[in-house]
Short mmCIF file of C-alpha atoms in Angstrom, two decimals:
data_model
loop_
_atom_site.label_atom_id
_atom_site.label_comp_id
_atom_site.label_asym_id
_atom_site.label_seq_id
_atom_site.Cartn_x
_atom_site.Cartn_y
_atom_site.Cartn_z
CA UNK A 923 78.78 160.77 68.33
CA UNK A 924 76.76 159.59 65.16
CA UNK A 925 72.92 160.43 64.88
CA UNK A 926 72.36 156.66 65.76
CA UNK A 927 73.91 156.46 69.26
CA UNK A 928 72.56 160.18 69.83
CA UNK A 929 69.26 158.80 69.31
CA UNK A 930 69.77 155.71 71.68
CA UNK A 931 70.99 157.76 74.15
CA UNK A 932 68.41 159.83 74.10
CA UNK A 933 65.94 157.16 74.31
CA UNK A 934 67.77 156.30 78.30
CA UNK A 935 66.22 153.57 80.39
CA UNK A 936 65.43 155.56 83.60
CA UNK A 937 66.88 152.71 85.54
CA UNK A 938 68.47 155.36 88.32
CA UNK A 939 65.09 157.10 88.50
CA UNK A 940 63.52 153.75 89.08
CA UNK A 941 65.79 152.61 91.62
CA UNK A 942 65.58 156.21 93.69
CA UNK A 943 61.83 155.77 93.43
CA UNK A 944 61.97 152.10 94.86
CA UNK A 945 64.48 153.08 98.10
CA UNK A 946 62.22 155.65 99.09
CA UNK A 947 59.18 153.89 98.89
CA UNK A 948 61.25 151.59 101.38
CA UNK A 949 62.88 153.98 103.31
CA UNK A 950 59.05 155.95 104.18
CA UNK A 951 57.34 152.31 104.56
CA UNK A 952 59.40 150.71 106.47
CA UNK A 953 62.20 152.70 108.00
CA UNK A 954 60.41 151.36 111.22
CA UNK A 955 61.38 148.16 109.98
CA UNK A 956 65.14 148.78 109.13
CA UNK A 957 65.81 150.40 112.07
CA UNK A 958 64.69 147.89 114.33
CA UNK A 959 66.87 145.10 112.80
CA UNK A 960 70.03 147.44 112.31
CA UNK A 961 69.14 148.30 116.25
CA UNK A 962 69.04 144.60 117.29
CA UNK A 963 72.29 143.58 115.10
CA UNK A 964 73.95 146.75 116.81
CA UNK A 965 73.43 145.48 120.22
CA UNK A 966 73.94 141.69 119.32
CA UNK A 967 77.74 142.46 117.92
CA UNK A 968 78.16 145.36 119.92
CA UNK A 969 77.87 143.11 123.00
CA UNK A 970 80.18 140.13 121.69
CA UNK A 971 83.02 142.82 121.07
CA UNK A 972 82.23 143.98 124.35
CA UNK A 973 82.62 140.18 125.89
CA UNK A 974 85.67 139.47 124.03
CA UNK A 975 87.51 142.61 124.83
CA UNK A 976 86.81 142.08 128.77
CA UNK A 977 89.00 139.61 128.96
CA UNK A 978 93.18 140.27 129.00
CA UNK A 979 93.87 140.33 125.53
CA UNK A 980 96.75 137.48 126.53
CA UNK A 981 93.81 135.44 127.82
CA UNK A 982 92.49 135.92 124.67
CA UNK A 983 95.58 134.43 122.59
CA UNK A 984 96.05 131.95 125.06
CA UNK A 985 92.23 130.75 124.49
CA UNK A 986 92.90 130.99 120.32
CA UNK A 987 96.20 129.14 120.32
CA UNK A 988 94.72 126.13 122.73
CA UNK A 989 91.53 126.04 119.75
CA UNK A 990 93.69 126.03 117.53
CA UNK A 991 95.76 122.95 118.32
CA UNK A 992 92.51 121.12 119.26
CA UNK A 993 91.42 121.70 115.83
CA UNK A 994 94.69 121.12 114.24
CA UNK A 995 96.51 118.97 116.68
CA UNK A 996 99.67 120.58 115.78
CA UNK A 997 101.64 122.92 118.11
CA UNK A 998 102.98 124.44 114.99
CA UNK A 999 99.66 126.14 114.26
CA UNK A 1000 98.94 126.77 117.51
CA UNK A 1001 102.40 129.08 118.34
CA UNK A 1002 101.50 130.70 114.87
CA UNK A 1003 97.96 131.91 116.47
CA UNK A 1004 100.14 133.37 119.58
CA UNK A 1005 102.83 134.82 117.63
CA UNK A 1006 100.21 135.99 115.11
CA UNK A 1007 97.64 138.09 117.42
CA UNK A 1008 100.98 138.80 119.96
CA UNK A 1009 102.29 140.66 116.80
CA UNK A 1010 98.93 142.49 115.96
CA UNK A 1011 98.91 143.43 120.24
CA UNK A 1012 102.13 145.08 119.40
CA UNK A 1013 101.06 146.99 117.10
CA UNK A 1014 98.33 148.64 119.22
CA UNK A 1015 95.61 147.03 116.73
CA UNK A 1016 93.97 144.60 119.54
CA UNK A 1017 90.48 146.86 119.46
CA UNK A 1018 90.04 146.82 116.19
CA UNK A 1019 90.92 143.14 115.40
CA UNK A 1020 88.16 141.87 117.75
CA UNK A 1021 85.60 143.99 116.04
CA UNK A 1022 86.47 142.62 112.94
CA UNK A 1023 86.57 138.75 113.84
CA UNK A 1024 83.60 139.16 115.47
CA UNK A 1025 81.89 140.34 112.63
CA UNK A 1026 83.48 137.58 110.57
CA UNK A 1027 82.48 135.13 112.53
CA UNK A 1028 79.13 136.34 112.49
CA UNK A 1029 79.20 136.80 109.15
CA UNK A 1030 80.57 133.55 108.11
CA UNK A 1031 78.15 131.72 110.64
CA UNK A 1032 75.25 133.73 109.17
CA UNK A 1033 75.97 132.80 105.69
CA UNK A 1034 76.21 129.27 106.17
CA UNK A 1035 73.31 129.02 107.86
CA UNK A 1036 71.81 130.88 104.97
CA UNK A 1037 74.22 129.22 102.16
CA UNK A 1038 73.70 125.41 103.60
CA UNK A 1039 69.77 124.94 103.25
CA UNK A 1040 69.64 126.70 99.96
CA UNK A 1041 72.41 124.66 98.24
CA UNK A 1042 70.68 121.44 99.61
CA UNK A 1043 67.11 122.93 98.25
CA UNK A 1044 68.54 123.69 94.95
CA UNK A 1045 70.59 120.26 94.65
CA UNK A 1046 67.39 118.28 95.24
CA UNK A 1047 65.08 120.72 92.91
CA UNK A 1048 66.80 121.41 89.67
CA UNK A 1049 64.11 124.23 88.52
CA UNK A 1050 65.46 126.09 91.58
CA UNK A 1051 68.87 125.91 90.77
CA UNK A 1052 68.13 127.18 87.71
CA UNK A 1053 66.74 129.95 88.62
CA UNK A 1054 69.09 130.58 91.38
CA UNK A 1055 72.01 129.87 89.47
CA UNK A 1056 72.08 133.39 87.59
CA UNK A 1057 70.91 135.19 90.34
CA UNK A 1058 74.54 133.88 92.39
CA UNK A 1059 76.15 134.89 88.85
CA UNK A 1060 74.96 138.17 89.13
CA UNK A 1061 75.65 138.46 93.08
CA UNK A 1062 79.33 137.08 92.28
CA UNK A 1063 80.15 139.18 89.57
CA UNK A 1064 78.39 142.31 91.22
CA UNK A 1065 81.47 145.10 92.02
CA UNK A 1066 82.04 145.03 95.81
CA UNK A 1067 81.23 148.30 95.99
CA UNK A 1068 77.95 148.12 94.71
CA UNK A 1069 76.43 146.28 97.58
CA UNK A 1070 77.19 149.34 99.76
CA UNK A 1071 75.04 151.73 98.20
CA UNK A 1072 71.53 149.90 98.72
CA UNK A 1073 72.49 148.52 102.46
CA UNK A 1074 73.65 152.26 103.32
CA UNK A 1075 70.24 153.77 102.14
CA UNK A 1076 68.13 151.08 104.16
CA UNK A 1077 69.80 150.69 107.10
CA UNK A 1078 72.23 153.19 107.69
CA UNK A 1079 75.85 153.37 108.86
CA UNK A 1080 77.31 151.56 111.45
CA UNK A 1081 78.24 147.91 112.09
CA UNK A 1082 74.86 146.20 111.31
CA UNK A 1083 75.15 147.17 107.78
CA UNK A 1084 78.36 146.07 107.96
CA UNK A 1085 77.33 142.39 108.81
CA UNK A 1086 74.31 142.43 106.36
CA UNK A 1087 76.44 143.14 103.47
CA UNK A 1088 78.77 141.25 104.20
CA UNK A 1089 76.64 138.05 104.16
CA UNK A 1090 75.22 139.18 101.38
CA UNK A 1091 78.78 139.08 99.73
CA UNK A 1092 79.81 135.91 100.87
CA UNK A 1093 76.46 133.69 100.59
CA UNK A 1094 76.73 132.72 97.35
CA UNK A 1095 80.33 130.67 98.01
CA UNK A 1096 78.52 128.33 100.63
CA UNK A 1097 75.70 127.95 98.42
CA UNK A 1098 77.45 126.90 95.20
CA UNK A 1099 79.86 124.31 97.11
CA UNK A 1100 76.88 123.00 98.94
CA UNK A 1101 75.36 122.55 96.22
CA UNK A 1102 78.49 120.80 94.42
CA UNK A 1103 78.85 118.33 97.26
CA UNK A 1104 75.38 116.96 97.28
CA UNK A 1105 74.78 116.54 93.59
CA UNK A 1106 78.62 114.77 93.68
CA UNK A 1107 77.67 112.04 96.03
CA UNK A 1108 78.39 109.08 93.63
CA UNK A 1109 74.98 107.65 92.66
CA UNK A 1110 75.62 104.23 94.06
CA UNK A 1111 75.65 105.35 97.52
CA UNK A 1112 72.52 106.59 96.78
CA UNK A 1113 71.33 103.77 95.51
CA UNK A 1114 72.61 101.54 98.34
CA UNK A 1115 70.89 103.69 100.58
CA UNK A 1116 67.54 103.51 99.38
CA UNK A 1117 67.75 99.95 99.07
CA UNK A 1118 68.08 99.62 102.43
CA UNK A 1119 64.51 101.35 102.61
CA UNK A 1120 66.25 104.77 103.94
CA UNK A 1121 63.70 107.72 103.69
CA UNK A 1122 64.51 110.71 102.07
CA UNK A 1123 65.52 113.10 105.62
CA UNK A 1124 67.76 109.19 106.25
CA UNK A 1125 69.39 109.80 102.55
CA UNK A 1126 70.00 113.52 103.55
CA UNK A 1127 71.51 112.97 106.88
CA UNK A 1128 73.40 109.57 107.03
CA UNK A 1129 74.23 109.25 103.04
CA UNK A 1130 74.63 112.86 101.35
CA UNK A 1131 75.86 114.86 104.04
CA UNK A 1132 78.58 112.93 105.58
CA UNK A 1133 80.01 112.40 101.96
CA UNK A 1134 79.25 116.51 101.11
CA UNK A 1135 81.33 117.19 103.78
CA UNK A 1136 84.64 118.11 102.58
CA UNK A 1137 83.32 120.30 100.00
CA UNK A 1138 80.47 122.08 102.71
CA UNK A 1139 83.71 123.20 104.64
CA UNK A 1140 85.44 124.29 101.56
CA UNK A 1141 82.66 126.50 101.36
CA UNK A 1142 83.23 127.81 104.85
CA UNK A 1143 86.81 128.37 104.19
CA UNK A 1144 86.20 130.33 101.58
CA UNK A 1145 82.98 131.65 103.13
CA UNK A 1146 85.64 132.93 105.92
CA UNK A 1147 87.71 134.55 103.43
CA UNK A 1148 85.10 136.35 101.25
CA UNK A 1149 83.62 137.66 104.69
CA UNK A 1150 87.39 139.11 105.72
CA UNK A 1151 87.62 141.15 102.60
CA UNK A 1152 84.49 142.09 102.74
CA UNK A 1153 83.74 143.30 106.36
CA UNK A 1154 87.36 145.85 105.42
CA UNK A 1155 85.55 147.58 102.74
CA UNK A 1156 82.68 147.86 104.84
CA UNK A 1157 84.61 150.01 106.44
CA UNK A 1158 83.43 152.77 104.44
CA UNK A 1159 79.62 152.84 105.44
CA UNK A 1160 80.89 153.07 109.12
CA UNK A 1161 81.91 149.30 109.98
CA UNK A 1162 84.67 149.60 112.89
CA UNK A 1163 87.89 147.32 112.67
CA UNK A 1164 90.55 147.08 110.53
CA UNK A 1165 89.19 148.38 107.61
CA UNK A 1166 89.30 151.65 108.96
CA UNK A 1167 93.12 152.47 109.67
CA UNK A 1168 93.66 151.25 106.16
CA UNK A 1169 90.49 154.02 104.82
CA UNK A 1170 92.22 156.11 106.87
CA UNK A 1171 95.83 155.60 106.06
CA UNK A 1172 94.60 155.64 102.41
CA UNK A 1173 92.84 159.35 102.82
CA UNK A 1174 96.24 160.79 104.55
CA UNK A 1175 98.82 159.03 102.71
CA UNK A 1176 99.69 156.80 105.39
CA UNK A 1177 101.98 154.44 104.63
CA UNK A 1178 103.34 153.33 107.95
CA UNK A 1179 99.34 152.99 109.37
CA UNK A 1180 98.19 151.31 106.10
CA UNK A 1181 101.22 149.07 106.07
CA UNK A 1182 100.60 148.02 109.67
CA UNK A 1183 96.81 147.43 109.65
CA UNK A 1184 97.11 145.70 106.31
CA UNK A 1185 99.36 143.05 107.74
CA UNK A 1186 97.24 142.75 110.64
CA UNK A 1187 94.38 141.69 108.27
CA UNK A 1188 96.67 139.53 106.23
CA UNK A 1189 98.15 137.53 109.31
CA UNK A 1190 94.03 137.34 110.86
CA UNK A 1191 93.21 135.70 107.40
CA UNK A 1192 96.40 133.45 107.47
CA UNK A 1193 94.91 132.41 111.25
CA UNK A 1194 91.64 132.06 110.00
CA UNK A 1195 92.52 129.96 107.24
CA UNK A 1196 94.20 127.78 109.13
CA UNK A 1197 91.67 127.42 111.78
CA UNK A 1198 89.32 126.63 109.46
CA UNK A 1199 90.96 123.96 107.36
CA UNK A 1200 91.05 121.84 110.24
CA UNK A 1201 87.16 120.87 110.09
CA UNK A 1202 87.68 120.17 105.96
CA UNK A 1203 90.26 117.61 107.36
CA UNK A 1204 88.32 116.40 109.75
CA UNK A 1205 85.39 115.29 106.90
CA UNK A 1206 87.47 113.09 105.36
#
């Protein structure tokens, strides 16, 4: 190496030493803290997996295929959902596909409710979006696996820190599209609106969100998806589901468990997708 990078390596930016200082100052002021909302997400999830998986699994599919064609309102969709989750029953993955749509769900419902207000904040304030607008660069550009590392030290493993990074992950989609949709309402409808004498919470409600609608449930499409692919790495910092057969078929060499859980996850997503389209539909 020549004398120059020798002597900007030498010069390092402490950033690690920084960061290790920071976490502990968290972890010994507020473990109390941490512990207490891991503890509470633990029991809230915990007891939805607990709910769903009380019921006869065919109960289950029956209840998913009916939603299904009341969203869609085609039967087509609907005997994919059977076949679809009657497949993943066969292949003795039932347990561990409920854990992991419930914490999609939550997840997904979490992060709109998080993603939704934001994007409508930062289309109506543009100094907020842009000074939001790098930080969502960062968080979408950000490897997966870095999000584990901080969530892991604060609140430990299990499914809790499972959901929180998770939403973490998959925020920034419902933000951006929210945020797309309302500053894409065509400024005539505005205009219209306003002329009519409609306050500002009227504009919101009966002009800009009706006609943000398609793109808000883009967002949760993709919101859904994000949240699937996120909740089977999370797998690693001790999320149950179906992240873990794959981990685990990946540690052995497993082909014929990592082949079987990854198609599991593939033909949940395909459901989900499809599931979820419906509502974009349904804003037009």
């Amino acid at each position: 190496m020549d004398p120059f990078s020798e002597l900007v390596r030498s010069a390092k930016i402490p950033i690690g030493r920084w960061g290790k200082t920071f976490f502990d100052f968290l972890t010994t002021h507020f473990e109390w803290l941490f512990d207490s909302i891991a503890g509470g997400l633990t029991f809230f999830l915990q007891g939805l997996i607990n709910v769903v998986l009380w019921f006869p699994p065919v109960v289950v599919v029956v209840a998913a295929a009916a939603l299904a064609y009341l969203l869609q309102r085609s039967w087509k969709i609907a005997l994919f959902v059977a076949v679809g989750l009657l497949f993943i029953i066969n292949q003795g993955l039932w347990k561990e596909t409920v854990e992991t749509l419930v914490l999609v769900v939550a997840a997904a419902a979490a992060s709109m409710a998080i993603g939704v207000p934001v994007g409508i904040w930062a289309a109506h304030k543009a100094r907020v979006w842009s000074w939001l607008n790098p930080i969502l660069d960062l968080m979408q550009t950000m490897p997966t696996f870095v999000y584990l590392i901080p969530v892991l030290i604060l609140f430990g493993l299990g499914i809790a820190p499972g959901l929180i990074v998770t939403v973490i992950f998959a925020a920034p989609a419902p933000i951006r599209l929210t945020y797309l949709g309302i500053t894409s309402v065509p400024t005539p409808m505005i205009e219209a609106g306003e002329a009519f004498g409609a306050t500002k919470r009227q504009l919101l409600w009966k002009v800009e969100l009706p006609a943000a609608l398609p793109t808000i449930m883009a967002g949760l499409t993709q919101c859904i998806m994000l949240c699937l692919s996120m909740v089977v790495i999370a797998a690693l910092i001790g999320a149950n589901g179906l992240g873990k057969p794959v981990v685990r078929a990946l540690n052995t060499v497993n082909i014929p468990q990592g082949l079987e859980a990854g198609l599991a996850i593939v033909v949940l997503a395909i459901i989900l997708d499809r599931m979820s389209r419906v509502r974009v539909g349904a804003g037009r």
